[in-house]
mmCIF file of C-alpha atoms and ligand atoms in Angstrom:
data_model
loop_
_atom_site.group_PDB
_atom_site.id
_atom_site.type_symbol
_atom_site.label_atom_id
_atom_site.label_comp_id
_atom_site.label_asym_id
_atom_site.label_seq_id
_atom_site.Cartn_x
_atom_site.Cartn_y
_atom_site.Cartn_z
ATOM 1 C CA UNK A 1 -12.660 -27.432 -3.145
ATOM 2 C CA UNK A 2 -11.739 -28.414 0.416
ATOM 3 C CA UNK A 3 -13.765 -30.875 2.508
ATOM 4 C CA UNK A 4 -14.398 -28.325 4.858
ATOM 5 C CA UNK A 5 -18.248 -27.117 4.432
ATOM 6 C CA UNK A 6 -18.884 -23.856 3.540
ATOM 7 C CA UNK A 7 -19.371 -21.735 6.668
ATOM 8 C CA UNK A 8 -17.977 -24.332 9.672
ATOM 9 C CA UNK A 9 -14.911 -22.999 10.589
ATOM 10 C CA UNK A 10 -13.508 -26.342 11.848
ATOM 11 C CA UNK A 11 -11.185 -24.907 14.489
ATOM 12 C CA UNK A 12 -7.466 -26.152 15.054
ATOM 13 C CA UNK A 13 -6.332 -26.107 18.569
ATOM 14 C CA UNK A 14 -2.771 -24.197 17.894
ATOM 15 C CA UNK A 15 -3.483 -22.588 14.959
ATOM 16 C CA UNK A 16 -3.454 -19.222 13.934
ATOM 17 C CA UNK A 17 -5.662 -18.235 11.297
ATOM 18 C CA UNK A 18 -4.955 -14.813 9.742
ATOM 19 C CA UNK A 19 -8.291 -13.022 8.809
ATOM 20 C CA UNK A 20 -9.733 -10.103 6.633
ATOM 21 C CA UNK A 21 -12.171 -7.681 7.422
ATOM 22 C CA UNK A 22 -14.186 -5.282 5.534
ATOM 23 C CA UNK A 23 -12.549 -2.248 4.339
ATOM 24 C CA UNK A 24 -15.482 -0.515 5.349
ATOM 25 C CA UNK A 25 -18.416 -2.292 4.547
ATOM 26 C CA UNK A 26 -19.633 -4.974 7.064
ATOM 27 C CA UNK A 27 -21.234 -7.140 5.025
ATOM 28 C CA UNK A 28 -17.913 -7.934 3.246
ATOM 29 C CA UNK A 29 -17.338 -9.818 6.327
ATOM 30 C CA UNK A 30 -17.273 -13.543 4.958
ATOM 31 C CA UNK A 31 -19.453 -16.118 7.404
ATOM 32 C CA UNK A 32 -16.606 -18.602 7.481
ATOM 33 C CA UNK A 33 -14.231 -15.210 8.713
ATOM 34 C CA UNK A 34 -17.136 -14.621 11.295
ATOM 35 C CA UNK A 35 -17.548 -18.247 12.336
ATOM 36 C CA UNK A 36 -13.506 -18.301 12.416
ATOM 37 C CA UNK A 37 -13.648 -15.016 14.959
ATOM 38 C CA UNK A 38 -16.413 -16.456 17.255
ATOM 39 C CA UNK A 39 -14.803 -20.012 17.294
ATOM 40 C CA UNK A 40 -11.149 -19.358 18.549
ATOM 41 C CA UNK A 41 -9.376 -18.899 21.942
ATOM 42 C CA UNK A 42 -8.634 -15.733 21.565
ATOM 43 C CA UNK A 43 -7.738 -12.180 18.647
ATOM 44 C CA UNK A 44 -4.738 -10.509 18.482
ATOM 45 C CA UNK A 45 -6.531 -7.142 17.314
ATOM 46 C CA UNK A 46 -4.684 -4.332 15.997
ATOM 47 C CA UNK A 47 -7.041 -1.701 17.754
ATOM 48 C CA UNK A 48 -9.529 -3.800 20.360
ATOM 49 C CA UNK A 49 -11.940 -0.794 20.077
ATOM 50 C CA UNK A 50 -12.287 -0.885 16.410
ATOM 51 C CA UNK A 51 -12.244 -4.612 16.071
ATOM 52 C CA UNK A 52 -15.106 -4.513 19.242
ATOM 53 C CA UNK A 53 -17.763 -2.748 16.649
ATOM 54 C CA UNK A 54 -17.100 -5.466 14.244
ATOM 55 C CA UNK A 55 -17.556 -8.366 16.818
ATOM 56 C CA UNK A 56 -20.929 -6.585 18.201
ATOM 57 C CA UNK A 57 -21.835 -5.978 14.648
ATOM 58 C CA UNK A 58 -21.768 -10.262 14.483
ATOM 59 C CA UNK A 59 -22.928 -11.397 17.968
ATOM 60 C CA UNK A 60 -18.999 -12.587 19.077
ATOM 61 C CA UNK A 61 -17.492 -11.549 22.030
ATOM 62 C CA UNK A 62 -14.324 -13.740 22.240
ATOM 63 C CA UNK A 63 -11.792 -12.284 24.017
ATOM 64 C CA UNK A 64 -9.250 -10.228 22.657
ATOM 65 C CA UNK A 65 -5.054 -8.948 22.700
ATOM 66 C CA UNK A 66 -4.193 -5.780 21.286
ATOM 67 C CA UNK A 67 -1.254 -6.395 19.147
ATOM 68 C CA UNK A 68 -0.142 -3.025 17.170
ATOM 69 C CA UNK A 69 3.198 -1.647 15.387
ATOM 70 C CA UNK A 70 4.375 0.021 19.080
ATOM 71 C CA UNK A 71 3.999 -3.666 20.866
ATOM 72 C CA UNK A 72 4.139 -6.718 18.392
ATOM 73 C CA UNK A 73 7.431 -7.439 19.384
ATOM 74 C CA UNK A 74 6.869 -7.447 23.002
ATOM 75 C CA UNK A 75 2.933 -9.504 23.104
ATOM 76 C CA UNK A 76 4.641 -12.361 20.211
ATOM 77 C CA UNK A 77 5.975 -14.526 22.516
ATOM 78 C CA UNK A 78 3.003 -14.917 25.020
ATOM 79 C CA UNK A 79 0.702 -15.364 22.099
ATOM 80 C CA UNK A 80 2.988 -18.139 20.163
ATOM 81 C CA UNK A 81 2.894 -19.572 23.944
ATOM 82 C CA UNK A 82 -0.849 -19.721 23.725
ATOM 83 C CA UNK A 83 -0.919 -21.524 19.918
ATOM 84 C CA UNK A 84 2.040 -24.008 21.971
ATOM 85 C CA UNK A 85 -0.431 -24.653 25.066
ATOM 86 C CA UNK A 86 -3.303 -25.931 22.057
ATOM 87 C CA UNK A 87 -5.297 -22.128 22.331
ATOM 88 C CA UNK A 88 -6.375 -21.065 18.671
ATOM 89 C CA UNK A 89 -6.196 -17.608 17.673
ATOM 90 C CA UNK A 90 -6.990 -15.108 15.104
ATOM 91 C CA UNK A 91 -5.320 -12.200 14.117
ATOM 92 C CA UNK A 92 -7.246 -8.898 12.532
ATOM 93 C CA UNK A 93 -5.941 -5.599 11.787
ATOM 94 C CA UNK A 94 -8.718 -2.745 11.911
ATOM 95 C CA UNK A 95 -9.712 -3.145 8.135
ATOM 96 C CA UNK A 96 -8.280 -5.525 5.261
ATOM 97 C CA UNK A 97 -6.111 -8.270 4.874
ATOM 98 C CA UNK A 98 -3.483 -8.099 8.038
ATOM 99 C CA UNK A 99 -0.185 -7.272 7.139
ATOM 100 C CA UNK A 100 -0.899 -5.928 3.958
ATOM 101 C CA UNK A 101 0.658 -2.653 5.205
ATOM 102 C CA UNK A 102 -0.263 -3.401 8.609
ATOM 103 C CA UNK A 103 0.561 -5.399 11.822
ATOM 104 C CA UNK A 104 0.934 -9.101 12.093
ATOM 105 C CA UNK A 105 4.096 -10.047 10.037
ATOM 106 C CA UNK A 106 6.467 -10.924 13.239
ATOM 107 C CA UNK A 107 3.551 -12.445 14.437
ATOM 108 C CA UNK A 108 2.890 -15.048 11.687
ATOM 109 C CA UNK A 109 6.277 -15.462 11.245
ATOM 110 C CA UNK A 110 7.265 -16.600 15.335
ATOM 111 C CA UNK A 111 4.136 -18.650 14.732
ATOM 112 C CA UNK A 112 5.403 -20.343 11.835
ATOM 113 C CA UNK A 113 8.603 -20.696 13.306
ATOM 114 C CA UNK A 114 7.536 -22.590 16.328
ATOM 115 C CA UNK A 115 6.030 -24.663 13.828
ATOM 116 C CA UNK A 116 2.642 -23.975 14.196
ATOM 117 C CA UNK A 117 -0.417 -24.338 11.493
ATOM 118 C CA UNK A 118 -1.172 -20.434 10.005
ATOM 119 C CA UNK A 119 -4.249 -20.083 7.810
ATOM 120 C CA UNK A 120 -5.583 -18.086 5.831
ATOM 121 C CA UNK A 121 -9.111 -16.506 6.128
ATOM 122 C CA UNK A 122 -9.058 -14.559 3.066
ATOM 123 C CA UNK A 123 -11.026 -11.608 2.294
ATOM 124 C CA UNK A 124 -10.909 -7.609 1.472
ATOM 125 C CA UNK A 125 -7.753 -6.074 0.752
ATOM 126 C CA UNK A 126 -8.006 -2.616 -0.682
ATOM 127 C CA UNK A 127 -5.003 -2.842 -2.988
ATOM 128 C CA UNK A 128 -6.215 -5.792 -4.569
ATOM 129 C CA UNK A 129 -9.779 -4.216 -4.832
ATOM 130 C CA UNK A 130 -8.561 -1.056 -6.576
ATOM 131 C CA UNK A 131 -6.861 -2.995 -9.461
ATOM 132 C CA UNK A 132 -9.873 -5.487 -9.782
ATOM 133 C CA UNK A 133 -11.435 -2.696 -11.055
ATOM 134 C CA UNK A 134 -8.599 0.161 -12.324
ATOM 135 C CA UNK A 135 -8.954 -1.533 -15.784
ATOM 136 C CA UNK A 136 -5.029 -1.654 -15.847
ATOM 137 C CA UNK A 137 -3.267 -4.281 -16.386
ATOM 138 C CA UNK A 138 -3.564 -6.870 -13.952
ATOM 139 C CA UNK A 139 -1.225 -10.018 -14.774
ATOM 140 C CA UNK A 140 1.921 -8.994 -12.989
ATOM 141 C CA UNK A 141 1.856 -6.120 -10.624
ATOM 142 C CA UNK A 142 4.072 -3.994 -7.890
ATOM 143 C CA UNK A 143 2.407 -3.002 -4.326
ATOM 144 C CA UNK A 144 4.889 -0.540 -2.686
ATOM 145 C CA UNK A 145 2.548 0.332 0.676
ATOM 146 C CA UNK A 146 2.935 4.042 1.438
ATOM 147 C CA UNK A 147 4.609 6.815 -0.561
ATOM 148 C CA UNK A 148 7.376 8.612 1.961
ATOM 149 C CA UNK A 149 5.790 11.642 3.771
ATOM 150 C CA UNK A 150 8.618 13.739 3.318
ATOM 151 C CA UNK A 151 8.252 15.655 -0.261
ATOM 152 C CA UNK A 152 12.069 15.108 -1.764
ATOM 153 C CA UNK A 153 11.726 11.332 -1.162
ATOM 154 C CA UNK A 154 8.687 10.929 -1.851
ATOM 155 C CA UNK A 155 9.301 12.693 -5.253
ATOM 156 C CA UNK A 156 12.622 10.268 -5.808
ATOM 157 C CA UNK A 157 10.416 7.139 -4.557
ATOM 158 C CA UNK A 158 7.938 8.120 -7.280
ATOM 159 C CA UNK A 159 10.899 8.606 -10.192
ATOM 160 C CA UNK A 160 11.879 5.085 -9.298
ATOM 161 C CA UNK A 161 8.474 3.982 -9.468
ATOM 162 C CA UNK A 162 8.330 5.830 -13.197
ATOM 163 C CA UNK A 163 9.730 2.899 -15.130
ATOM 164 C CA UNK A 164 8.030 0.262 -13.463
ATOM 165 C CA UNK A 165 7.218 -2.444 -16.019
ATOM 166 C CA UNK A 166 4.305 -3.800 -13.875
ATOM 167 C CA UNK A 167 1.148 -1.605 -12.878
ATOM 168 C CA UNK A 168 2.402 -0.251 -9.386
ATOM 169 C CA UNK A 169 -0.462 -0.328 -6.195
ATOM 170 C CA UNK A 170 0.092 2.208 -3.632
ATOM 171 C CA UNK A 171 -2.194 3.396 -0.356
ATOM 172 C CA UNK A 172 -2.768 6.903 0.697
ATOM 173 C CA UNK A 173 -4.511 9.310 3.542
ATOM 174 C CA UNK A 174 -6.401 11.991 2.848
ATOM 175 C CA UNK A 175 -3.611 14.302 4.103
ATOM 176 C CA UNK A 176 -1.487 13.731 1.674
ATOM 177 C CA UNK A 177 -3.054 12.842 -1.331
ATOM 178 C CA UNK A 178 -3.037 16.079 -3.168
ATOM 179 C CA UNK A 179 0.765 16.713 -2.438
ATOM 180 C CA UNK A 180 1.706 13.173 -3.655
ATOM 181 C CA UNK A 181 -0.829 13.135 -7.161
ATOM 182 C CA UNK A 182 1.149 16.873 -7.624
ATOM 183 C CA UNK A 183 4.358 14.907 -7.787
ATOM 184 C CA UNK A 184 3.123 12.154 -9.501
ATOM 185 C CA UNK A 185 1.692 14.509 -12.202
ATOM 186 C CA UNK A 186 5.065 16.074 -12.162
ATOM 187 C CA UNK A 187 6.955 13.034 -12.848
ATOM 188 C CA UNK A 188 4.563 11.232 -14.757
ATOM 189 C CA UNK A 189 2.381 13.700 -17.087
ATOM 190 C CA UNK A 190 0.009 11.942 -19.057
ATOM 191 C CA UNK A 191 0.561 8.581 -18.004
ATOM 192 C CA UNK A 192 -3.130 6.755 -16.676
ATOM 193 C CA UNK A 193 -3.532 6.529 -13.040
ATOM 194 C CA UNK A 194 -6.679 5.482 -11.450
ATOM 195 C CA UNK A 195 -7.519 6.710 -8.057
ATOM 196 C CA UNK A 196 -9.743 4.329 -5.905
ATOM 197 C CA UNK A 197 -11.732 6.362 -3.046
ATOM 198 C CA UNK A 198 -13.816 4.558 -0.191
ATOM 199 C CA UNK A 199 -14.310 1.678 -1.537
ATOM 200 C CA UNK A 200 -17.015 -0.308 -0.862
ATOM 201 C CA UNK A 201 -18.347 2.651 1.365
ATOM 202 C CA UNK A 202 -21.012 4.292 0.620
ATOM 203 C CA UNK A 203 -18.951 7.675 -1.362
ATOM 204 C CA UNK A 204 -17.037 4.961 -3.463
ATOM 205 C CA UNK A 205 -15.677 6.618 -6.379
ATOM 206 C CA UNK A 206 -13.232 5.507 -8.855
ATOM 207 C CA UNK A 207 -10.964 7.372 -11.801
ATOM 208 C CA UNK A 208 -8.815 6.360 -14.349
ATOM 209 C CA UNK A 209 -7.646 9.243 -15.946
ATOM 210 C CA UNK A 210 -3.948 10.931 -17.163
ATOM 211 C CA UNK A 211 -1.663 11.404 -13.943
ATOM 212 C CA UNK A 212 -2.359 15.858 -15.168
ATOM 213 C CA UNK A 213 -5.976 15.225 -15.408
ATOM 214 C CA UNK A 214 -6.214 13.645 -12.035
ATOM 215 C CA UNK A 215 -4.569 16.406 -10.074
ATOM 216 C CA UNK A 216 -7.017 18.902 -11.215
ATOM 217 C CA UNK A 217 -9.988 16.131 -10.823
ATOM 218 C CA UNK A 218 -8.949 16.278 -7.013
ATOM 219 C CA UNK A 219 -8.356 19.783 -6.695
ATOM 220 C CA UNK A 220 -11.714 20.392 -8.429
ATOM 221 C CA UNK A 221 -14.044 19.597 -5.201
ATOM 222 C CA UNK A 222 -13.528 19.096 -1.406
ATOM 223 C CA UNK A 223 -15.022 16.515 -1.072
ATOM 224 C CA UNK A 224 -12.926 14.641 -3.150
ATOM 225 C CA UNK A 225 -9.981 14.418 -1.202
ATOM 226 C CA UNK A 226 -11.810 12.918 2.013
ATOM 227 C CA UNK A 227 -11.670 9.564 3.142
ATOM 228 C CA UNK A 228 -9.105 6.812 2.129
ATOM 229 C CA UNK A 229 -7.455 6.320 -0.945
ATOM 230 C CA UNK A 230 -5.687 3.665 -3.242
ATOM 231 C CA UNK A 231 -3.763 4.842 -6.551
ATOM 232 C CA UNK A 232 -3.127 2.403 -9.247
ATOM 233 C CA UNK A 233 -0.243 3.563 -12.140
ATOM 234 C CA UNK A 234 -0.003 1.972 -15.228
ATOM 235 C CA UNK A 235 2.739 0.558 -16.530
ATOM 236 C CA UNK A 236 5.809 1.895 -17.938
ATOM 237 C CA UNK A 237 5.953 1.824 -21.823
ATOM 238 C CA UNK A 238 8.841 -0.729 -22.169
ATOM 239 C CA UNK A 239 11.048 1.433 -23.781
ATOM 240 C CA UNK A 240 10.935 3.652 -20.639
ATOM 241 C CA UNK A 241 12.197 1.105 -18.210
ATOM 242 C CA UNK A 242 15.269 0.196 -20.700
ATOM 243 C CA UNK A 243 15.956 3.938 -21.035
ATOM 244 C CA UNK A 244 15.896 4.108 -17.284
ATOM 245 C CA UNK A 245 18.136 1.633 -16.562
ATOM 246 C CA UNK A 246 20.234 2.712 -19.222
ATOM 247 C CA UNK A 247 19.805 7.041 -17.185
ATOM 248 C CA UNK A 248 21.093 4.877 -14.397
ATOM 249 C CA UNK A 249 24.431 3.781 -16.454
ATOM 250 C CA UNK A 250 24.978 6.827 -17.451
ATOM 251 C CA UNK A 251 24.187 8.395 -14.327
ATOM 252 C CA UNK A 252 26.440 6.896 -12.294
ATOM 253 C CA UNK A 253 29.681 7.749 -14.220
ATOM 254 C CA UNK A 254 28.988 11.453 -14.951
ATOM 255 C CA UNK A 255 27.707 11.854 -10.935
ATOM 256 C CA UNK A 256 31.573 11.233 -10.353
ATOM 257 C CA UNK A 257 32.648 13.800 -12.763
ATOM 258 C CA UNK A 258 29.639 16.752 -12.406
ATOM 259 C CA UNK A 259 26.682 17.996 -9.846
ATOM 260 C CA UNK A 260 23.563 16.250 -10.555
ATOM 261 C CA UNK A 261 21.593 18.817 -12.542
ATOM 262 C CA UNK A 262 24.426 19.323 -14.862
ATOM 263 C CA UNK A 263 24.802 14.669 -15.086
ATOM 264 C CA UNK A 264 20.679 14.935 -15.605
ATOM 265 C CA UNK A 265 20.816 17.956 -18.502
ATOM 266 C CA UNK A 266 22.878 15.820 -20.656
ATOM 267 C CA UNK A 267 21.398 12.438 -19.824
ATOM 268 C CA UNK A 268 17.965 13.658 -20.098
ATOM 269 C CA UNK A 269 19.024 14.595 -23.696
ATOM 270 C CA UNK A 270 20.761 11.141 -24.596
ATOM 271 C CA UNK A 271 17.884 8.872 -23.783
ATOM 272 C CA UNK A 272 14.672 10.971 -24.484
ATOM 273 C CA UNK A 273 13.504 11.017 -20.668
ATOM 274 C CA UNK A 274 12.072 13.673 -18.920
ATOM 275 C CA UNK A 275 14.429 15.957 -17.544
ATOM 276 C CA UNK A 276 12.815 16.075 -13.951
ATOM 277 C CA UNK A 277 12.984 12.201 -14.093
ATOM 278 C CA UNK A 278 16.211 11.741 -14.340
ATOM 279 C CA UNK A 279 17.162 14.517 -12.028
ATOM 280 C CA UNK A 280 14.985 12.479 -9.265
ATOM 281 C CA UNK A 281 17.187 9.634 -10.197
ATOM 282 C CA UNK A 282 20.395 10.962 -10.185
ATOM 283 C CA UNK A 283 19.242 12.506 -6.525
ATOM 284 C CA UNK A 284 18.396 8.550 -5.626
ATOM 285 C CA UNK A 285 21.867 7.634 -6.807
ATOM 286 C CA UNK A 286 23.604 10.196 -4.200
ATOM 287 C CA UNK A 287 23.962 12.950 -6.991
ATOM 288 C CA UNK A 288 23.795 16.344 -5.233
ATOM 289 C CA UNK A 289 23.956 20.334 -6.063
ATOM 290 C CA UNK A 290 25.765 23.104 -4.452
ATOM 291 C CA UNK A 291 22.726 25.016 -4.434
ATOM 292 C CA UNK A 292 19.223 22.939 -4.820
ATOM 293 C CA UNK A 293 17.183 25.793 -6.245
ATOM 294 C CA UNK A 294 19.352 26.331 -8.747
ATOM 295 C CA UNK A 295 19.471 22.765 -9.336
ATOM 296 C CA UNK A 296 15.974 22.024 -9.738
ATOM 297 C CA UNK A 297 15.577 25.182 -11.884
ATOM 298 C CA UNK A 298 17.980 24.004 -13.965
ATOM 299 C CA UNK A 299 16.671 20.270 -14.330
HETATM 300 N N1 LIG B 1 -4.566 -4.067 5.378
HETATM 301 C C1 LIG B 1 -5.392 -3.127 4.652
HETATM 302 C C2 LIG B 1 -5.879 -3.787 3.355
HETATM 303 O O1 LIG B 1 -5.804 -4.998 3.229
HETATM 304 O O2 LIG B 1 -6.368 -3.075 2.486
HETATM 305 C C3 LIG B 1 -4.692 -1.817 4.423
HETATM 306 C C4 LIG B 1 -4.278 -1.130 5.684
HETATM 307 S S1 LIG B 1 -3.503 0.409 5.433
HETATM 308 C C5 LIG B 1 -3.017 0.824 7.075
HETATM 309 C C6 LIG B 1 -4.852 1.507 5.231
HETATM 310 C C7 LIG B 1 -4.851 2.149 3.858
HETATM 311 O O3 LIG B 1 -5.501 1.284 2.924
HETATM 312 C C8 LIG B 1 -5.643 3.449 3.789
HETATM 313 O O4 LIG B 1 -4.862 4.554 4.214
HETATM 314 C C9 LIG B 1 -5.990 3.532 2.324
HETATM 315 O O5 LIG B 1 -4.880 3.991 1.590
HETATM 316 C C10 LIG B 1 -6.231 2.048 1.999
HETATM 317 N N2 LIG B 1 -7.650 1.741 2.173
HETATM 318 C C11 LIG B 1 -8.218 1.046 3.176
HETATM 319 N N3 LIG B 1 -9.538 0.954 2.995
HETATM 320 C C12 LIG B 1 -9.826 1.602 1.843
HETATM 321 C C13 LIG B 1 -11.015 1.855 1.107
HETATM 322 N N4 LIG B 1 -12.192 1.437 1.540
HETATM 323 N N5 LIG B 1 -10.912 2.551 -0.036
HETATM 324 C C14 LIG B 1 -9.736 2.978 -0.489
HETATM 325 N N6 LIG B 1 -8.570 2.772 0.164
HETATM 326 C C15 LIG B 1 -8.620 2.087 1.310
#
């Protein structure tokens, strides 16, 4: 335990304290994060509007600096100028933990550099909620942000992501999560995945069920595939990730020699892996096809 008491936020001219907000529940909002946002000089918001409802929601109105992906590079400097002239400031993103696939990581880091104090005012994070509760294992894991939107990388991302020792974390929108469980379901069959929807919101739902079963779960009802989303997958079976690195040996001297589908026929068949697996891989690796229907037939 810290000296500090419970809900005084003790501010430190010149420091930046990095805070979490609800992921869309407002009483997540801890009282020290609250006391923290009504106590310093100044929040670097990602979106001013959205982070407005939260400070009328708890009585603050300290001013605020919109600091997004399109202008964190340009607003850094004036705002490590304010920590260096003894201001305090917090920074927010519109829900979570910031820079848990969101703004604030060139911020934090100029701060740091200029050698001023950056604390933590921890709180939600969706990622981290979904596995407190996937029932997957929870010792070591892999958060990998956002699957690509584009379908062939996404699908090669995902055949990476196959062996994965660790239970992998990943975030995404409602626009693409029935396109990205397809693939996963593709690559994956009947390996567990739990999807984690709204949570903390009133519509919460979560399912752990085989990658398979959880496409047609989705598919199954509308409303299902609304709001925001966090997919946990379970671990590879160890085996799998020494047969994958072993695809990838093999891979990489028959792509010399032969097109991919033809290198991911026979190496499919020498280490037990799933023949649209491997083709992913050898596609990762630079492997290519004259024609790519054929190819993907033929994997
Ligand atoms: N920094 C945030 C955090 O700590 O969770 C994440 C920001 S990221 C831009 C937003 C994504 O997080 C959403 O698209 C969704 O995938 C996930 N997410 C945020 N809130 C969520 C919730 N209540 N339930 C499920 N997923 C959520």
């Amino acid at each position: 335990m810290t000296s500090a008491s419970e809900h005084d936020a003790d501010i430190q001219p010149g420091s930046l304290y990095v805070v979490a907000t609800p992921i869309g529940n407002l009483g997540d909002l801890s009282p020290r994060a609250r006391a923290v946002l009504a106590g310093v000089s100044r929040i670097a918001a990602e979106d001013t509007r959205t982070t407005a409802v939260l400070l009328r929601h708890c009585g603050v109105d300290t001013p605020m600096t919109a600091l997004h992906d399109h202008n964190e590079a340009q607003v850094v400097d004036g705002l490590v100028a304010r920590l260096q002239a003894g201001e305090s400031l917090a920074l927010v993103s519109d829900a979570g933990t910031p820079l848990i696939s969101d703004p604030g990581f060139q911020l934090v880091r100029a701060a740091r550099n200029a050698g001023c104090a950056v604390l933590a005012v921890p709180g939600p994070c969706a990622a981290i909620a979904a596995l407190s509760i996937a029932g997957l294992p929870s010792d070591s894991f892999l958060f990998v942000g956002f699957l690509p939107p584009k379908p062939a990388a996404r699908r090669q991302r995902i055949a990476e992501l196959a062996h994965e020792p660790r239970t992998v974390l990943l975030y995404e929108s409602s626009h693409r999560v029935v396109d990205s469980l397809a693939d996963l379901a593709a690559v994956l069959g009947e390996r567990p995945l739990m999807l984690g929807r709204e949570l903390s919101k009133r519509f919460e739902q979560s399912v752990l069920l085989p990658a398979t079963a959880l496409t047609q779960w989705i598919a199954e009802d509308p409303n299902r595939q609304r709001g925001e989303f966090v997919l946990a997958i379970s671990p590879a079976p160890a085996a799998d990730s020494d047969q994958a690195r072993e695809a990838q040996r093999l891979l990489r001297v028959l792509l010399a020699e032969m097109p991919a589908s033809r290198a991911a026929r026979a190496v499919a068949a020498l280490t037990g892996l799933r023949k649209q697996v491997v083709y992913e891989l050898a596609l990762g690796l630079g492997g290519a096809d004259a024609n790519d229907a054929d190819a993907t037939e033929g994997a």
